[in-house]
XYZ file of C-alpha atoms in Angstrom:
546
model
C 141.547 159.148 164.642
C 138.872 158.851 161.972
C 139.990 155.337 160.890
C 136.623 153.938 161.941
C 135.428 150.322 161.720
C 132.761 149.658 160.636
C 132.848 152.477 158.111
C 130.168 155.133 158.756
C 127.741 156.280 156.091
C 129.210 159.795 155.991
C 131.938 161.717 157.804
C 132.490 165.468 157.442
C 135.696 166.571 159.187
C 136.124 170.065 160.678
C 139.230 171.969 161.760
C 139.271 171.865 165.553
C 138.815 169.475 168.454
C 136.875 169.031 171.678
C 139.073 168.373 174.696
C 137.641 166.354 177.550
C 138.831 167.592 180.936
C 138.081 167.195 184.618
C 135.353 169.803 184.148
C 133.619 167.929 181.300
C 130.142 166.654 182.065
C 128.110 163.887 180.504
C 124.402 164.557 179.996
C 122.069 161.661 179.170
C 118.563 162.661 178.100
C 115.362 160.702 178.571
C 115.716 156.975 177.723
C 119.477 157.300 177.179
C 120.439 156.960 180.844
C 121.609 153.376 180.342
C 123.934 154.424 177.539
C 125.184 157.255 179.730
C 125.977 154.841 182.561
C 127.854 152.538 180.195
C 129.815 155.404 178.653
C 130.689 156.993 181.989
C 131.985 153.670 183.337
C 133.998 152.824 180.208
C 135.552 156.265 179.815
C 136.191 156.896 183.497
C 138.269 153.751 183.857
C 140.227 154.445 180.656
C 140.787 158.184 181.078
C 140.574 158.777 184.816
C 138.271 161.739 184.134
C 135.268 162.060 186.475
C 132.723 162.923 183.741
C 130.230 164.272 186.252
C 126.549 163.910 185.487
C 125.018 166.799 183.580
C 121.569 167.992 184.649
C 120.589 169.435 181.276
C 121.868 169.471 177.722
C 123.579 172.834 178.218
C 125.884 171.171 180.742
C 127.487 169.351 177.820
C 128.154 172.519 175.841
C 131.416 173.343 177.581
C 133.615 170.525 176.326
C 131.276 167.801 177.504
C 129.197 164.982 176.017
C 125.444 165.056 175.390
C 123.200 162.115 174.583
C 119.595 162.330 173.442
C 116.964 160.831 171.164
C 115.762 162.238 167.853
C 112.517 160.722 166.597
C 113.400 161.723 163.034
C 116.201 159.141 162.957
C 115.799 155.418 162.257
C 115.755 152.864 165.094
C 119.528 152.240 165.113
C 120.575 155.397 163.296
C 122.730 158.017 165.002
C 124.245 161.422 164.407
C 127.492 162.409 166.132
C 128.468 166.081 166.092
C 131.720 167.328 167.618
C 132.145 171.098 167.417
C 133.027 174.110 169.507
C 130.095 173.403 171.823
C 131.043 169.820 172.723
C 130.245 166.307 171.564
C 126.606 165.435 170.931
C 125.165 162.059 169.971
C 121.565 161.728 168.850
C 119.915 158.417 168.014
C 116.565 157.200 166.817
C 116.508 154.887 169.847
C 118.767 154.125 172.806
C 120.451 151.550 170.550
C 121.291 154.249 168.017
C 122.793 156.409 170.759
C 124.803 153.412 171.967
C 126.286 152.796 168.516
C 127.202 156.469 168.375
C 128.915 156.066 171.752
C 130.950 153.199 170.287
C 132.079 155.488 167.487
C 133.051 158.175 169.996
C 135.198 155.663 171.848
C 137.055 154.868 168.621
C 137.603 158.584 168.007
C 139.299 158.928 171.389
C 142.040 156.513 170.391
C 143.043 152.961 171.370
C 143.797 153.845 174.998
C 140.076 154.541 175.448
C 139.696 150.745 175.496
C 141.898 150.228 178.538
C 140.646 149.472 182.044
C 142.928 151.969 183.776
C 144.512 155.236 182.602
C 148.112 155.018 181.410
C 148.755 158.731 181.972
C 146.360 160.845 184.020
C 147.880 164.005 182.606
C 147.325 163.233 178.920
C 144.929 165.119 176.668
C 141.758 163.381 175.491
C 140.425 165.015 172.347
C 137.713 164.402 169.763
C 138.220 166.020 166.341
C 135.532 168.380 165.093
C 133.370 166.400 162.693
C 129.853 165.283 161.863
C 129.030 161.616 161.385
C 125.737 160.342 160.005
C 125.396 156.581 160.308
C 122.969 153.668 160.322
C 123.204 149.884 159.822
C 122.466 148.053 156.599
C 120.999 144.995 158.377
C 118.903 144.542 161.503
C 120.538 141.140 162.245
C 124.304 141.476 162.677
C 125.237 138.308 164.442
C 127.988 136.215 165.969
C 127.441 132.532 166.769
C 129.677 131.189 169.532
C 129.831 127.435 170.086
C 130.375 126.781 173.796
C 129.257 123.133 173.573
C 132.412 121.708 171.998
C 134.732 123.700 174.256
C 133.127 125.414 177.216
C 133.776 129.130 177.656
C 133.332 130.329 181.244
C 130.873 133.140 181.888
C 133.584 135.810 182.095
C 134.706 134.913 178.571
C 131.166 135.192 177.233
C 130.770 138.644 178.808
C 134.063 139.652 177.213
C 132.799 138.569 173.792
C 129.651 140.627 174.268
C 131.890 143.645 174.825
C 133.851 142.802 171.675
C 130.610 142.484 169.722
C 129.403 145.847 170.991
C 132.692 147.476 169.986
C 132.001 146.292 166.422
C 128.297 147.239 166.394
C 127.109 143.610 166.249
C 123.732 143.089 167.881
C 122.757 139.366 167.823
C 124.573 136.795 169.966
C 123.686 133.265 168.842
C 124.513 131.131 171.892
C 125.146 127.505 170.799
C 124.477 125.789 174.127
C 124.101 122.080 173.363
C 125.676 119.442 171.164
C 126.949 115.866 171.240
C 129.980 116.972 173.264
C 128.214 118.877 176.025
C 125.036 120.419 177.461
C 125.777 123.895 178.839
C 122.606 125.336 180.379
C 120.966 124.377 183.682
C 117.430 122.997 183.325
C 115.907 122.596 186.769
C 113.400 119.878 185.929
C 116.076 117.770 184.220
C 119.163 118.010 186.463
C 121.027 115.166 184.745
C 121.448 117.330 181.636
C 124.201 119.171 183.492
C 125.132 116.557 186.125
C 125.972 114.075 183.344
C 125.617 115.892 180.033
C 127.954 118.821 180.716
C 131.128 116.729 181.186
C 133.099 114.417 178.922
C 135.889 112.117 180.056
C 138.411 113.250 177.464
C 138.692 115.363 174.318
C 140.111 114.807 170.857
C 142.959 117.298 170.290
C 142.798 118.533 166.719
C 140.674 117.217 163.887
C 139.001 113.835 164.357
C 141.810 112.266 162.266
C 144.340 113.365 164.881
C 145.794 110.589 167.077
C 146.100 113.030 169.988
C 143.832 113.115 173.039
C 143.553 115.368 176.060
C 142.734 112.894 178.827
C 141.633 115.586 181.267
C 137.834 115.703 181.752
C 136.334 118.749 180.085
C 133.069 120.548 180.737
C 131.088 123.158 182.534
C 127.699 124.828 182.319
C 125.895 128.074 183.003
C 123.494 128.245 185.906
C 120.203 129.938 185.260
C 121.469 132.957 187.174
C 124.543 132.995 184.926
C 122.222 133.067 181.920
C 120.173 135.899 183.418
C 123.362 137.862 183.974
C 124.593 137.229 180.426
C 121.238 138.261 178.929
C 121.095 141.417 181.074
C 124.705 142.314 180.253
C 123.948 141.890 176.549
C 120.781 143.980 176.802
C 122.760 146.855 178.323
C 124.835 146.714 175.123
C 121.761 146.444 172.871
C 122.601 142.857 171.936
C 119.908 140.181 171.700
C 120.872 136.709 172.934
C 119.360 133.848 170.931
C 119.830 130.390 172.473
C 120.321 127.264 170.397
C 119.183 123.876 171.676
C 119.946 121.249 169.038
C 117.171 118.877 167.918
C 116.857 116.195 166.653
C 120.546 115.666 165.761
C 123.678 116.724 167.667
C 122.025 115.375 170.811
C 124.277 112.684 172.294
C 124.980 114.700 175.467
C 121.234 114.832 176.184
C 120.825 111.135 175.382
C 123.755 110.306 177.662
C 121.904 112.065 180.501
C 118.463 110.622 179.670
C 118.863 107.452 177.532
C 115.122 107.212 176.885
C 115.467 110.214 174.549
C 117.422 108.055 172.089
C 116.275 105.394 169.683
C 116.463 102.675 172.309
C 115.146 99.987 169.964
C 118.329 100.241 167.849
C 120.875 102.232 169.824
C 122.088 99.502 172.195
C 123.096 97.297 169.301
C 125.632 99.895 168.203
C 127.238 100.247 171.639
C 129.936 97.834 172.677
C 128.656 95.638 175.483
C 125.208 97.258 175.353
C 126.221 100.044 177.731
C 124.553 103.427 177.664
C 126.043 106.261 175.653
C 128.424 108.748 177.230
C 128.966 112.381 176.281
C 130.840 112.232 172.985
C 134.586 112.873 173.082
C 135.154 113.126 169.319
C 134.193 115.423 166.437
C 132.101 114.902 163.331
C 128.480 114.024 162.597
C 127.064 111.716 165.242
C 124.580 108.936 164.349
C 122.829 109.085 167.740
C 119.752 111.281 167.286
C 116.570 111.878 169.241
C 113.713 109.400 169.009
C 110.582 110.884 167.370
C 108.358 109.951 170.320
C 105.812 111.820 172.390
C 108.111 111.416 175.384
C 110.892 113.273 173.534
C 108.521 116.063 172.515
C 107.273 116.516 176.088
C 110.841 116.471 177.421
C 112.013 119.245 175.100
C 108.858 121.256 175.675
C 109.937 121.253 179.322
C 113.406 122.422 178.308
C 112.021 125.226 176.160
C 109.568 126.315 178.863
C 112.506 127.103 181.142
C 114.486 128.686 178.312
C 111.655 131.076 177.459
C 111.823 132.351 181.022
C 115.551 133.004 180.631
C 115.720 134.385 177.095
C 113.226 137.113 176.120
C 114.371 137.084 172.475
C 111.845 136.878 169.668
C 113.846 134.042 168.115
C 114.740 130.596 169.477
C 117.180 128.409 167.508
C 116.527 124.658 167.413
C 119.425 123.496 165.245
C 117.990 120.930 162.854
C 121.276 120.374 161.024
C 123.240 117.235 160.233
C 120.620 114.811 161.529
C 121.616 111.395 160.243
C 118.563 109.259 159.539
C 120.146 105.797 159.831
C 118.701 105.038 163.268
C 115.246 106.165 162.194
C 115.469 103.870 159.158
C 116.265 100.935 161.465
C 113.903 101.857 164.295
C 110.480 100.165 164.379
C 109.276 103.027 166.585
C 110.353 105.685 164.079
C 108.908 103.730 161.155
C 105.623 103.338 163.008
C 105.517 107.096 163.559
C 106.135 107.723 159.837
C 103.245 105.404 158.980
C 100.986 106.900 161.650
C 101.536 110.419 160.339
C 101.307 109.390 156.674
C 104.781 110.733 155.916
C 106.807 109.837 152.848
C 110.190 109.289 154.475
C 112.617 110.199 157.232
C 113.172 113.714 155.824
C 109.477 114.409 156.317
C 109.763 112.944 159.809
C 112.392 115.541 160.660
C 110.182 118.226 159.132
C 107.330 117.030 161.386
C 109.663 117.155 164.407
C 110.779 120.727 163.657
C 107.246 121.746 162.731
C 106.012 120.636 166.143
C 108.325 123.090 167.884
C 107.592 125.803 165.338
C 103.912 125.629 166.307
C 104.760 125.300 170.009
C 106.997 128.371 169.964
C 104.575 130.370 167.792
C 101.797 129.738 170.299
C 104.005 131.421 172.901
C 104.869 134.441 170.783
C 108.300 133.273 169.651
C 109.799 132.415 166.256
C 111.772 129.287 165.431
C 115.144 129.531 163.685
C 116.935 126.511 162.241
C 119.861 125.645 160.004
C 118.974 125.203 156.341
C 118.425 121.427 156.661
C 114.997 122.299 158.069
C 114.016 122.932 154.431
C 114.267 119.200 153.735
C 110.903 117.502 153.858
C 109.032 120.814 153.903
C 109.652 124.028 155.825
C 107.603 124.759 158.914
C 105.318 127.784 158.719
C 106.920 130.891 160.155
C 110.379 129.343 160.524
C 113.505 131.401 159.870
C 116.365 129.735 157.987
C 120.048 130.122 158.896
C 121.604 129.452 155.487
C 125.001 127.866 156.197
C 125.674 125.428 153.349
C 126.018 128.289 150.907
C 123.411 130.643 149.488
C 121.029 128.016 148.082
C 119.048 127.390 151.263
C 118.577 131.101 151.820
C 117.472 131.657 148.233
C 114.945 128.823 148.435
C 113.569 130.063 151.749
C 113.340 133.720 150.683
C 111.530 132.799 147.473
C 109.042 130.825 149.575
C 108.405 133.897 151.731
C 110.514 132.888 154.735
C 112.967 135.142 156.534
C 116.634 134.261 156.243
C 119.917 134.859 158.053
C 122.819 134.472 155.632
C 125.851 132.684 157.125
C 127.396 130.624 154.302
C 130.348 128.590 155.521
C 132.405 129.548 152.466
C 132.689 133.107 153.796
C 131.817 133.420 157.470
C 132.805 130.166 159.186
C 135.657 131.555 161.245
C 137.003 128.123 162.188
C 138.229 127.870 158.573
C 141.952 128.576 158.201
C 143.120 132.100 157.451
C 146.163 131.373 155.282
C 147.994 128.482 153.604
C 151.120 127.031 155.127
C 152.081 124.789 158.008
C 152.176 127.576 160.596
C 148.396 127.930 160.761
C 147.224 126.198 163.959
C 145.064 123.094 163.343
C 144.134 124.143 159.794
C 140.505 123.471 158.908
C 138.916 123.537 155.422
C 139.743 126.092 152.731
C 141.644 129.337 153.168
C 139.408 132.292 153.974
C 141.448 135.465 154.330
C 140.557 138.809 155.821
C 139.921 140.052 152.291
C 137.666 137.082 151.496
C 135.439 137.969 154.452
C 135.492 141.656 153.487
C 134.195 140.773 150.004
C 131.326 138.649 151.324
C 127.905 139.802 150.090
C 124.984 138.648 152.273
C 122.190 139.247 149.728
C 122.289 136.790 146.795
C 122.067 138.501 143.435
C 119.482 135.937 142.308
C 116.838 137.414 144.625
C 114.368 140.033 143.468
C 113.996 143.217 145.480
C 110.923 141.839 147.233
C 112.605 138.505 147.963
C 115.735 140.240 149.249
C 113.659 141.916 151.963
C 113.425 138.483 153.617
C 117.181 138.604 154.320
C 117.115 139.777 157.931
C 120.873 140.049 157.953
C 123.993 138.023 158.368
C 126.021 136.160 160.961
C 129.572 134.878 161.472
C 129.891 131.448 163.087
C 132.653 130.286 165.442
C 132.687 126.498 165.873
C 135.135 125.481 168.585
C 136.054 121.835 167.974
C 139.725 122.826 167.556
C 139.661 125.877 169.858
C 140.552 124.728 173.345
C 140.628 128.127 175.046
C 139.744 131.796 174.579
C 143.117 132.602 172.985
C 142.384 130.118 170.165
C 138.916 131.587 169.776
C 140.441 135.062 169.537
C 142.945 133.900 166.914
C 140.287 132.405 164.659
C 137.762 135.186 165.170
C 139.944 138.282 164.828
C 140.690 140.254 162.761
C 138.125 138.655 160.419
C 135.220 139.625 162.672
C 136.125 143.275 162.086
C 135.764 142.753 158.323
C 132.488 140.920 158.855
C 131.186 143.728 161.078
C 131.748 146.227 158.281
C 129.936 143.972 155.808
C 126.985 143.675 158.211
C 126.820 147.387 159.119
C 128.061 149.490 156.224
C 126.474 150.160 152.826
C 129.397 148.794 150.831
C 129.603 148.613 147.038
C 129.586 145.306 145.171
C 132.263 142.861 146.399
C 134.658 143.428 143.498
C 134.442 147.203 143.924
C 135.184 147.320 147.657
C 138.273 149.251 148.695
C 140.118 146.610 150.665
C 143.296 148.717 150.707
C 141.397 151.414 152.605
C 140.024 148.818 155.001
C 143.570 147.546 155.641
C 144.664 151.123 156.315
C 141.909 151.565 158.883
C 142.743 148.170 160.387
C 146.201 149.506 161.267
C 144.495 151.745 163.820
C 142.050 149.012 164.779
C 144.809 146.542 165.684
C 145.875 149.005 168.384
C 142.322 148.942 169.786
C 142.340 145.145 169.794
C 145.715 145.227 171.556
C 144.284 147.488 174.252
C 141.384 145.067 174.662
C 143.764 142.126 175.026
C 142.526 140.293 171.929
C 144.895 137.525 170.779
C 144.180 138.113 167.081
C 146.116 136.683 164.148
C 148.752 139.268 163.158
C 148.795 140.274 159.465
C 152.269 138.743 159.190
C 151.124 135.347 160.447
C 150.815 133.519 163.750
C 153.136 134.243 166.630
C 155.136 131.251 167.881
C 152.790 130.609 170.798
C 149.760 130.685 168.495
C 150.945 127.713 166.438
C 150.043 124.078 167.109
C 152.818 122.077 165.418
C 152.040 118.416 164.920
C 148.312 118.720 165.635
C 146.364 117.448 162.629
C 143.729 119.600 161.024
C 141.753 119.084 157.830
C 143.078 121.558 155.249
C 141.508 121.612 151.806
C 143.288 122.990 148.771
C 142.002 125.487 146.242
C 139.056 127.851 146.473
C 135.955 126.634 148.317
C 132.930 125.465 146.349
C 130.733 128.310 145.180
C 128.446 129.473 147.942
């Protein structure tokens, strides 16, 4: 079972195997105790073996497992050695040891991913080999949108496990949008009392005539968030929250109308009633008012978030902010004049820049989608380059750090194949091979500029994903290909051995089956995965160049 994903840097295979038995012990050296606890729990439930705690490294030398640090290795680097003495994993940090533990689990076979043993009498063996491995990028991310369709806490924890199994280490948690506010803020209770629920939901693309008239919503309490962050930390995953400003904010405005452009917004609402949480998809014209009241309000939101999320980075959105209301708003125009700004783009830059300075003063770094480049980029901001490579190239050349997530390659809501069987088909076709041939570092960057590419991220937008099975279908197996791109030192896209990746995926599908992942089969969707008659938005031909 050396069909590993993501592909390690080097594998040297020997001629024997280590058999785990009831006598096998698991030793976890200093600072690796957390990894040892995770491994013992995961393997005990799958194998039924007790894996008693070893007191010293020698306890692992009789068919056991030993974990320890090696300062000579890089921060996430690991070495896995399986020989006549046992199985030993050394890492440059606890994270490195943890990634080695993930590799060991793959080596044990797909049944190592089950939650109960299928056969207590079976043999569990690890082939003799030596693996040397380390990641290409420090940021290997997955963005999950829980604002459009809420995913209960248990589903989020499950996705953290799936990320860990693929050696992904950044969970971008998209918590707010026009269609819902998903995190409890104590000082502003209406954000969840009102903003977390919508009366109905468009089923399919916004052109679809279909509606689900059942109210939809939900939110995470602050204790839920603490649990999610702690669960992720045990798996060496950083959770980065996203609170959208100044666009994608109708749910917040529905809860607190004074956040909107009240001098123009009522004219666009039938009967002059207040806005409700949006029940449709697309780019919403209702954006935050650029007032001191709005700034103070969101400072209060971020103050509570900083207590919940210890991550270095905080994402503030900044994308798809329509400027029509600002153009019509006397208040917004007065603010532009007061600040001496040229236009509404510079007004958005001022808005984002305010929170860049506010977060920097508290030891955090702002991340935003590449629209934050428009009107001038805030000092210290990190750019998530989603509209292709251009935003990332511009930011890197200006000395800003970048996360590459161009929609043409890593937007996993895009359809996976042509044909009418694909459920709610969105945008262009992006196959498993297309994702595998994605290159995060643009060739236009110099070596020095390329160092600003922190890494890469796949994004899962859930407008047309009503439950976790739809999320699974869109995300897998393409996330496995993305994980290899983010972790492994692959050759240039045209030189990558996709046939070998497909061969290794044959084994990996069995792991996903054991984990209960409702992935898209290579032969196409199963009957229950289809959504006949539900309109999507398919686009023909190859996507525009990234």
